[in-house]
Amino acid sequence: SLLGKRPHEVAQLGIGRTFQGLELLRDLSVLDNVLVGRHMLFKGSVVRCTVRTPAVRKEEYAHRARAEEILSFFDMSRYSTTSAGALAYGEQKLVAIARALAMEPSLLLLDEPTSGMNRTEKREVGEVITELNRTTGLTEVLIEHDVRMIRDLCEYVVVLDFGEVIAAGPTDEVLRDPRVIEAYVGRGRTVVSVDV
């Protein structure tokens, strides 16, 4: 149970997350935003970091190299020195996912990762989410309202209606469930296709 746990305690359990809103440090570079995701992995004390001992410099170099690898995975290396606020909205969403990934979680929670995006941007983010799972085996949990996105990305779906679970199971099966259709489309309506 995560009830009563503070955010840093949840992170220490290996759970990374993105926010529905971007929550980026807009004036910092893209690379620095990703480095923020690694803050809990730094071992240097305040004194050692202030003095910048050789061990601290070596650790900082290793974290920076890992952050650059993550940006490369996201095909965003060219933006490493660009301020995050100067990027297009879809690119900022990718930076948010990269920052969450930088903490090296075993579980990644993605809250509305494609909200406010057009179809092309959604497809690009969907490809990144799929590739992350394929290449790292990382478990990802999406909170998403876009039915097409859910159908394309999710193997297993849990549907909530006012906080109550009304369906859970394989995606295709859940999307055909009459309770899900009623909750999200309305009673008495016919759904010809869930391909929204």
C-alpha atoms as an extended CHARMM CRD file, in Angstrom:
* protein
*
       196  EXT
         1         1  SER       CA              0.0000000000        0.0000000000        0.0000000000  PROA      1               0.0000000000
         2         2  LEU       CA              1.1830000000        3.4950000000       -0.8280000000  PROA      2               0.0000000000
         3         3  LEU       CA             -1.3430000000        5.1350000000        1.5010000000  PROA      3               0.0000000000
         4         4  GLY       CA              0.3360000000        7.6210000000        3.8120000000  PROA      4               0.0000000000
         5         5  LYS       CA              3.6600000000        7.4590000000        1.9880000000  PROA      5               0.0000000000
         6         6  ARG       CA              5.3690000000       10.7050000000        1.0680000000  PROA      6               0.0000000000
         7         7  PRO       CA              6.4480000000       11.2670000000       -2.5490000000  PROA      7               0.0000000000
         8         8  HSD       CA             10.1230000000       10.5210000000       -1.8720000000  PROA      8               0.0000000000
         9         9  GLU       CA              9.1640000000        7.2670000000       -0.1330000000  PROA      9               0.0000000000
        10        10  VAL       CA              7.1520000000        6.2000000000       -3.1770000000  PROA      10              0.0000000000
        11        11  ALA       CA             10.1200000000        7.0430000000       -5.4140000000  PROA      11              0.0000000000
        12        12  GLN       CA             12.4320000000        4.9980000000       -3.1580000000  PROA      12              0.0000000000
        13        13  LEU       CA             10.1740000000        2.0020000000       -3.8200000000  PROA      13              0.0000000000
        14        14  GLY       CA             11.0820000000        2.2820000000       -7.5170000000  PROA      14              0.0000000000
        15        15  ILE       CA              7.9240000000        4.0060000000       -8.7040000000  PROA      15              0.0000000000
        16        16  GLY       CA              8.3860000000        6.8270000000      -11.2010000000  PROA      16              0.0000000000
        17        17  ARG       CA              5.6070000000        9.0060000000      -12.5220000000  PROA      17              0.0000000000
        18        18  THR       CA              4.6470000000       11.7480000000      -14.8780000000  PROA      18              0.0000000000
        19        19  PHE       CA              1.9870000000       14.3500000000      -14.2430000000  PROA      19              0.0000000000
        20        20  GLN       CA             -1.0200000000       15.2630000000      -16.3440000000  PROA      20              0.0000000000
        21        21  GLY       CA              0.3510000000       18.7960000000      -16.3550000000  PROA      21              0.0000000000
        22        22  LEU       CA              3.9630000000       19.0280000000      -17.4500000000  PROA      22              0.0000000000
        23        23  GLU       CA              5.5730000000       20.1290000000      -14.1770000000  PROA      23              0.0000000000
        24        24  LEU       CA              8.8430000000       20.8560000000      -15.9980000000  PROA      24              0.0000000000
        25        25  LEU       CA             11.3790000000       23.4380000000      -14.8820000000  PROA      25              0.0000000000
        26        26  ARG       CA             10.7810000000       25.5650000000      -17.9540000000  PROA      26              0.0000000000
        27        27  ASP       CA             13.8730000000       27.7860000000      -17.6220000000  PROA      27              0.0000000000
        28        28  LEU       CA             16.2700000000       24.8540000000      -17.1870000000  PROA      28              0.0000000000
        29        29  SER       CA             17.7210000000       23.0010000000      -20.1330000000  PROA      29              0.0000000000
        30        30  VAL       CA             16.1910000000       19.7420000000      -21.2900000000  PROA      30              0.0000000000
        31        31  LEU       CA             19.2580000000       17.8850000000      -19.9930000000  PROA      31              0.0000000000
        32        32  ASP       CA             18.9730000000       19.5320000000      -16.5720000000  PROA      32              0.0000000000
        33        33  ASN       CA             15.2850000000       18.5850000000      -16.4090000000  PROA      33              0.0000000000
        34        34  VAL       CA             16.2140000000       14.9520000000      -17.0340000000  PROA      34              0.0000000000
        35        35  LEU       CA             19.0000000000       15.1920000000      -14.4400000000  PROA      35              0.0000000000
        36        36  VAL       CA             16.3950000000       16.2820000000      -11.8760000000  PROA      36              0.0000000000
        37        37  GLY       CA             14.9350000000       12.8040000000      -12.2500000000  PROA      37              0.0000000000
        38        38  ARG       CA             18.2340000000       11.3540000000      -11.0480000000  PROA      38              0.0000000000
        39        39  HSD       CA             18.4970000000       13.4610000000       -7.8760000000  PROA      39              0.0000000000
        40        40  MET       CA             17.7110000000       10.5930000000       -5.5090000000  PROA      40              0.0000000000
        41        41  LEU       CA             20.4530000000        8.4830000000       -7.1060000000  PROA      41              0.0000000000
        42        42  PHE       CA             23.2130000000       10.9990000000       -6.2440000000  PROA      42              0.0000000000
        43        43  LYS       CA             25.3360000000        9.7940000000       -3.3340000000  PROA      43              0.0000000000
        44        44  GLY       CA             27.4690000000       12.8920000000       -2.6780000000  PROA      44              0.0000000000
        45        45  SER       CA             26.8930000000       14.7820000000        0.5750000000  PROA      45              0.0000000000
        46        46  VAL       CA             26.2520000000       18.5300000000        0.6330000000  PROA      46              0.0000000000
        47        47  VAL       CA             29.8240000000       19.1740000000        1.7880000000  PROA      47              0.0000000000
        48        48  ARG       CA             31.3870000000       16.9040000000       -0.8580000000  PROA      48              0.0000000000
        49        49  CYS       CA             29.1980000000       18.4710000000       -3.5600000000  PROA      49              0.0000000000
        50        50  THR       CA             30.1010000000       21.9960000000       -2.4410000000  PROA      50              0.0000000000
        51        51  VAL       CA             33.8250000000       21.1950000000       -2.4910000000  PROA      51              0.0000000000
        52        52  ARG       CA             33.3570000000       19.2020000000       -5.7120000000  PROA      52              0.0000000000
        53        53  THR       CA             35.6450000000       16.3770000000       -4.7890000000  PROA      53              0.0000000000
        54        54  PRO       CA             36.9600000000       14.1010000000       -7.5540000000  PROA      54              0.0000000000
        55        55  ALA       CA             34.4280000000       11.4350000000       -6.4900000000  PROA      55              0.0000000000
        56        56  VAL       CA             31.5760000000       13.9380000000       -6.8140000000  PROA      56              0.0000000000
        57        57  ARG       CA             32.7690000000       15.0820000000      -10.2380000000  PROA      57              0.0000000000
        58        58  LYS       CA             33.0280000000       11.4590000000      -11.3830000000  PROA      58              0.0000000000
        59        59  GLU       CA             29.5150000000       10.7010000000      -10.1220000000  PROA      59              0.0000000000
        60        60  GLU       CA             28.1260000000       13.8420000000      -11.7320000000  PROA      60              0.0000000000
        61        61  TYR       CA             29.7380000000       12.8840000000      -15.0400000000  PROA      61              0.0000000000
        62        62  ALA       CA             28.1840000000        9.3910000000      -14.8710000000  PROA      62              0.0000000000
        63        63  HSD       CA             24.7000000000       10.8140000000      -14.1530000000  PROA      63              0.0000000000
        64        64  ARG       CA             25.0560000000       13.3330000000      -16.9720000000  PROA      64              0.0000000000
        65        65  ALA       CA             26.1270000000       10.5540000000      -19.3620000000  PROA      65              0.0000000000
        66        66  ARG       CA             23.0920000000        8.4700000000      -18.3600000000  PROA      66              0.0000000000
        67        67  ALA       CA             20.7610000000       11.4710000000      -18.8430000000  PROA      67              0.0000000000
        68        68  GLU       CA             22.2570000000       11.9900000000      -22.3100000000  PROA      68              0.0000000000
        69        69  GLU       CA             21.6480000000        8.2960000000      -23.1300000000  PROA      69              0.0000000000
        70        70  ILE       CA             18.0080000000        8.7210000000      -22.1240000000  PROA      70              0.0000000000
        71        71  LEU       CA             17.6630000000       11.7970000000      -24.3360000000  PROA      71              0.0000000000
        72        72  SER       CA             19.2050000000        9.8220000000      -27.1780000000  PROA      72              0.0000000000
        73        73  PHE       CA             16.6290000000        7.0570000000      -26.6640000000  PROA      73              0.0000000000
        74        74  PHE       CA             13.9170000000        9.7150000000      -26.9840000000  PROA      74              0.0000000000
        75        75  ASP       CA             15.6960000000       11.1540000000      -30.0760000000  PROA      75              0.0000000000
        76        76  MET       CA             15.9860000000       14.4800000000      -28.2600000000  PROA      76              0.0000000000
        77        77  SER       CA             19.7680000000       14.8810000000      -27.9350000000  PROA      77              0.0000000000
        78        78  ARG       CA             19.6610000000       17.9330000000      -30.2070000000  PROA      78              0.0000000000
        79        79  TYR       CA             17.5570000000       19.7190000000      -27.5470000000  PROA      79              0.0000000000
        80        80  SER       CA             19.8210000000       18.9710000000      -24.5710000000  PROA      80              0.0000000000
        81        81  THR       CA             20.8880000000       22.6150000000      -24.1190000000  PROA      81              0.0000000000
        82        82  THR       CA             17.5030000000       24.1000000000      -25.1020000000  PROA      82              0.0000000000
        83        83  SER       CA             15.3250000000       25.4010000000      -22.2820000000  PROA      83              0.0000000000
        84        84  ALA       CA             12.4120000000       23.0330000000      -21.7200000000  PROA      84              0.0000000000
        85        85  GLY       CA              9.9010000000       25.8850000000      -22.0020000000  PROA      85              0.0000000000
        86        86  ALA       CA             11.0260000000       26.5970000000      -25.5820000000  PROA      86              0.0000000000
        87        87  LEU       CA              9.9640000000       23.1530000000      -26.8420000000  PROA      87              0.0000000000
        88        88  ALA       CA              6.6710000000       22.2680000000      -28.4930000000  PROA      88              0.0000000000
        89        89  TYR       CA              4.0730000000       20.7710000000      -26.1480000000  PROA      89              0.0000000000
        90        90  GLY       CA              4.5100000000       17.1990000000      -27.4120000000  PROA      90              0.0000000000
        91        91  GLU       CA              8.2830000000       17.4390000000      -26.9790000000  PROA      91              0.0000000000
        92        92  GLN       CA              7.8010000000       18.7300000000      -23.4330000000  PROA      92              0.0000000000
        93        93  LYS       CA              5.6770000000       15.6540000000      -22.6790000000  PROA      93              0.0000000000
        94        94  LEU       CA              8.5610000000       13.4760000000      -23.8730000000  PROA      94              0.0000000000
        95        95  VAL       CA             10.9530000000       15.3640000000      -21.5770000000  PROA      95              0.0000000000
        96        96  ALA       CA              8.5860000000       14.6610000000      -18.6720000000  PROA      96              0.0000000000
        97        97  ILE       CA              8.6290000000       10.9350000000      -19.4900000000  PROA      97              0.0000000000
        98        98  ALA       CA             12.4330000000       11.0230000000      -19.8830000000  PROA      98              0.0000000000
        99        99  ARG       CA             12.7600000000       12.6870000000      -16.4670000000  PROA      99              0.0000000000
       100       100  ALA       CA             10.6150000000        9.9710000000      -14.8540000000  PROA      100             0.0000000000
       101       101  LEU       CA             12.6540000000        7.2880000000      -16.5970000000  PROA      101             0.0000000000
       102       102  ALA       CA             15.8970000000        8.8980000000      -15.3790000000  PROA      102             0.0000000000
       103       103  MET       CA             15.2190000000        7.7340000000      -11.8310000000  PROA      103             0.0000000000
       104       104  GLU       CA             15.4380000000        4.1580000000      -13.1290000000  PROA      104             0.0000000000
       105       105  PRO       CA             12.0680000000        2.9930000000      -11.7950000000  PROA      105             0.0000000000
       106       106  SER       CA             10.7600000000       -0.5480000000      -11.9370000000  PROA      106             0.0000000000
       107       107  LEU       CA              7.2100000000        0.8100000000      -12.3520000000  PROA      107             0.0000000000
       108       108  LEU       CA              6.3650000000        3.9060000000      -14.3970000000  PROA      108             0.0000000000
       109       109  LEU       CA              3.0210000000        5.6600000000      -13.8800000000  PROA      109             0.0000000000
       110       110  LEU       CA              1.9900000000        7.8270000000      -16.8300000000  PROA      110             0.0000000000
       111       111  ASP       CA             -0.8530000000       10.2260000000      -16.0580000000  PROA      111             0.0000000000
       112       112  GLU       CA             -2.5520000000       11.2750000000      -19.3070000000  PROA      112             0.0000000000
       113       113  PRO       CA              0.7160000000       11.1450000000      -21.2750000000  PROA      113             0.0000000000
       114       114  THR       CA             -0.9490000000       12.3910000000      -24.4760000000  PROA      114             0.0000000000
       115       115  SER       CA             -3.4710000000       14.9200000000      -23.1540000000  PROA      115             0.0000000000
       116       116  GLY       CA             -3.6590000000       18.0130000000      -25.3090000000  PROA      116             0.0000000000
       117       117  MET       CA             -1.8150000000       16.4110000000      -28.2310000000  PROA      117             0.0000000000
       118       118  ASN       CA             -2.7990000000       16.0060000000      -31.8360000000  PROA      118             0.0000000000
       119       119  ARG       CA             -2.9800000000       12.5440000000      -33.4460000000  PROA      119             0.0000000000
       120       120  THR       CA              0.5990000000       12.6730000000      -34.7970000000  PROA      120             0.0000000000
       121       121  GLU       CA              2.0670000000       13.6490000000      -31.4060000000  PROA      121             0.0000000000
       122       122  LYS       CA             -0.0060000000       10.9360000000      -29.7270000000  PROA      122             0.0000000000
       123       123  ARG       CA              1.3230000000        8.3380000000      -32.1270000000  PROA      123             0.0000000000
       124       124  GLU       CA              4.9180000000        9.4310000000      -31.4470000000  PROA      124             0.0000000000
       125       125  VAL       CA              4.4540000000        9.2260000000      -27.6750000000  PROA      125             0.0000000000
       126       126  GLY       CA              2.7170000000        5.8660000000      -28.0640000000  PROA      126             0.0000000000
       127       127  GLU       CA              5.7160000000        4.5590000000      -30.0050000000  PROA      127             0.0000000000
       128       128  VAL       CA              8.0570000000        5.7020000000      -27.2170000000  PROA      128             0.0000000000
       129       129  ILE       CA              5.9050000000        4.0310000000      -24.5490000000  PROA      129             0.0000000000
       130       130  THR       CA              5.8220000000        0.7890000000      -26.5470000000  PROA      130             0.0000000000
       131       131  GLU       CA              9.5630000000        0.8670000000      -27.2190000000  PROA      131             0.0000000000
       132       132  LEU       CA             10.3300000000        1.5000000000      -23.5390000000  PROA      132             0.0000000000
       133       133  ASN       CA              8.4040000000       -1.6020000000      -22.5690000000  PROA      133             0.0000000000
       134       134  ARG       CA              9.8810000000       -3.6740000000      -25.3840000000  PROA      134             0.0000000000
       135       135  THR       CA             13.5150000000       -2.7530000000      -24.7680000000  PROA      135             0.0000000000
       136       136  THR       CA             13.5910000000       -2.4620000000      -20.9730000000  PROA      136             0.0000000000
       137       137  GLY       CA             10.7250000000       -4.6590000000      -19.7850000000  PROA      137             0.0000000000
       138       138  LEU       CA              9.6280000000       -1.7030000000      -17.6700000000  PROA      138             0.0000000000
       139       139  THR       CA              6.1090000000       -2.0580000000      -16.3130000000  PROA      139             0.0000000000
       140       140  GLU       CA              4.0310000000        0.9590000000      -17.3300000000  PROA      140             0.0000000000
       141       141  VAL       CA              0.6370000000        1.9890000000      -16.0150000000  PROA      141             0.0000000000
       142       142  LEU       CA             -1.2780000000        4.5440000000      -18.0770000000  PROA      142             0.0000000000
       143       143  ILE       CA             -4.1560000000        6.6850000000      -16.9340000000  PROA      143             0.0000000000
       144       144  GLU       CA             -5.7120000000        7.5810000000      -20.2530000000  PROA      144             0.0000000000
       145       145  HSD       CA             -9.0960000000        8.5390000000      -21.7050000000  PROA      145             0.0000000000
       146       146  ASP       CA             -8.2000000000        8.1360000000      -25.3760000000  PROA      146             0.0000000000
       147       147  VAL       CA             -9.7790000000        4.7810000000      -26.2850000000  PROA      147             0.0000000000
       148       148  ARG       CA             -7.6250000000        4.3790000000      -29.4030000000  PROA      148             0.0000000000
       149       149  MET       CA             -4.4870000000        4.9040000000      -27.3360000000  PROA      149             0.0000000000
       150       150  ILE       CA             -5.6590000000        2.3520000000      -24.7810000000  PROA      150             0.0000000000
       151       151  ARG       CA             -6.4850000000       -0.1680000000      -27.4990000000  PROA      151             0.0000000000
       152       152  ASP       CA             -3.1300000000        0.3320000000      -29.2260000000  PROA      152             0.0000000000
       153       153  LEU       CA             -0.8980000000        0.2750000000      -26.1350000000  PROA      153             0.0000000000
       154       154  CYS       CA             -2.4950000000       -1.6750000000      -23.3190000000  PROA      154             0.0000000000
       155       155  GLU       CA             -2.6100000000       -5.4140000000      -22.7990000000  PROA      155             0.0000000000
       156       156  TYR       CA             -4.7580000000       -5.1930000000      -19.6700000000  PROA      156             0.0000000000
       157       157  VAL       CA             -7.2830000000       -2.5060000000      -18.7150000000  PROA      157             0.0000000000
       158       158  VAL       CA             -9.0190000000       -1.5180000000      -15.5030000000  PROA      158             0.0000000000
       159       159  VAL       CA            -11.9740000000        0.8420000000      -15.9550000000  PROA      159             0.0000000000
       160       160  LEU       CA            -13.1700000000        3.0440000000      -13.1160000000  PROA      160             0.0000000000
       161       161  ASP       CA            -16.5150000000        4.8200000000      -12.9570000000  PROA      161             0.0000000000
       162       162  PHE       CA            -16.6200000000        7.3760000000      -10.1370000000  PROA      162             0.0000000000
       163       163  GLY       CA            -13.8440000000        5.5000000000       -8.3210000000  PROA      163             0.0000000000
       164       164  GLU       CA            -15.4450000000        2.0680000000       -8.6120000000  PROA      164             0.0000000000
       165       165  VAL       CA            -13.9260000000       -0.6880000000      -10.7490000000  PROA      165             0.0000000000
       166       166  ILE       CA            -16.5580000000       -1.6810000000      -13.3130000000  PROA      166             0.0000000000
       167       167  ALA       CA            -14.3860000000       -3.8440000000      -15.5830000000  PROA      167             0.0000000000
       168       168  ALA       CA            -10.9140000000       -5.3370000000      -15.6730000000  PROA      168             0.0000000000
       169       169  GLY       CA             -9.2390000000       -7.7120000000      -18.0790000000  PROA      169             0.0000000000
       170       170  PRO       CA             -7.7920000000       -7.9940000000      -21.5870000000  PROA      170             0.0000000000
       171       171  THR       CA             -8.2270000000       -4.7330000000      -23.4960000000  PROA      171             0.0000000000
       172       172  ASP       CA            -10.4960000000       -5.9240000000      -26.3290000000  PROA      172             0.0000000000
       173       173  GLU       CA            -12.7880000000       -7.7090000000      -23.8890000000  PROA      173             0.0000000000
       174       174  VAL       CA            -13.0810000000       -4.7010000000      -21.5630000000  PROA      174             0.0000000000
       175       175  LEU       CA            -13.7240000000       -2.2420000000      -24.3790000000  PROA      175             0.0000000000
       176       176  ARG       CA            -16.7250000000       -4.3530000000      -25.4700000000  PROA      176             0.0000000000
       177       177  ASP       CA            -18.1280000000       -4.5940000000      -21.9290000000  PROA      177             0.0000000000
       178       178  PRO       CA            -21.6650000000       -3.0710000000      -21.8220000000  PROA      178             0.0000000000
       179       179  ARG       CA            -20.9330000000       -1.4230000000      -18.4410000000  PROA      179             0.0000000000
       180       180  VAL       CA            -17.9140000000        0.3470000000      -19.9120000000  PROA      180             0.0000000000
       181       181  ILE       CA            -19.8650000000        1.4790000000      -22.9630000000  PROA      181             0.0000000000
       182       182  GLU       CA            -22.7050000000        2.7550000000      -20.7780000000  PROA      182             0.0000000000
       183       183  ALA       CA            -20.3540000000        4.6020000000      -18.4260000000  PROA      183             0.0000000000
       184       184  TYR       CA            -18.3400000000        6.2860000000      -21.1650000000  PROA      184             0.0000000000
       185       185  VAL       CA            -20.7910000000        6.6190000000      -24.0450000000  PROA      185             0.0000000000
       186       186  GLY       CA            -24.1790000000        6.6460000000      -22.3610000000  PROA      186             0.0000000000
       187       187  ARG       CA            -27.1780000000        4.3860000000      -21.8000000000  PROA      187             0.0000000000
       188       188  GLY       CA            -29.2710000000        3.4640000000      -24.7940000000  PROA      188             0.0000000000
       189       189  ARG       CA            -26.6360000000        4.4360000000      -27.3180000000  PROA      189             0.0000000000
       190       190  THR       CA            -25.2130000000        2.0930000000      -29.8670000000  PROA      190             0.0000000000
       191       191  VAL       CA            -21.4850000000        1.9150000000      -30.3170000000  PROA      191             0.0000000000
       192       192  VAL       CA            -20.6160000000        0.9380000000      -33.8350000000  PROA      192             0.0000000000
       193       193  SER       CA            -16.8700000000        0.9270000000      -33.1340000000  PROA      193             0.0000000000
       194       194  VAL       CA            -14.5250000000        1.8230000000      -30.3090000000  PROA      194             0.0000000000
       195       195  ASP       CA            -12.1230000000        3.1910000000      -32.9160000000  PROA      195             0.0000000000
       196       196  VAL       CA            -12.5410000000        6.8030000000      -31.7830000000  PROA      196             0.0000000000
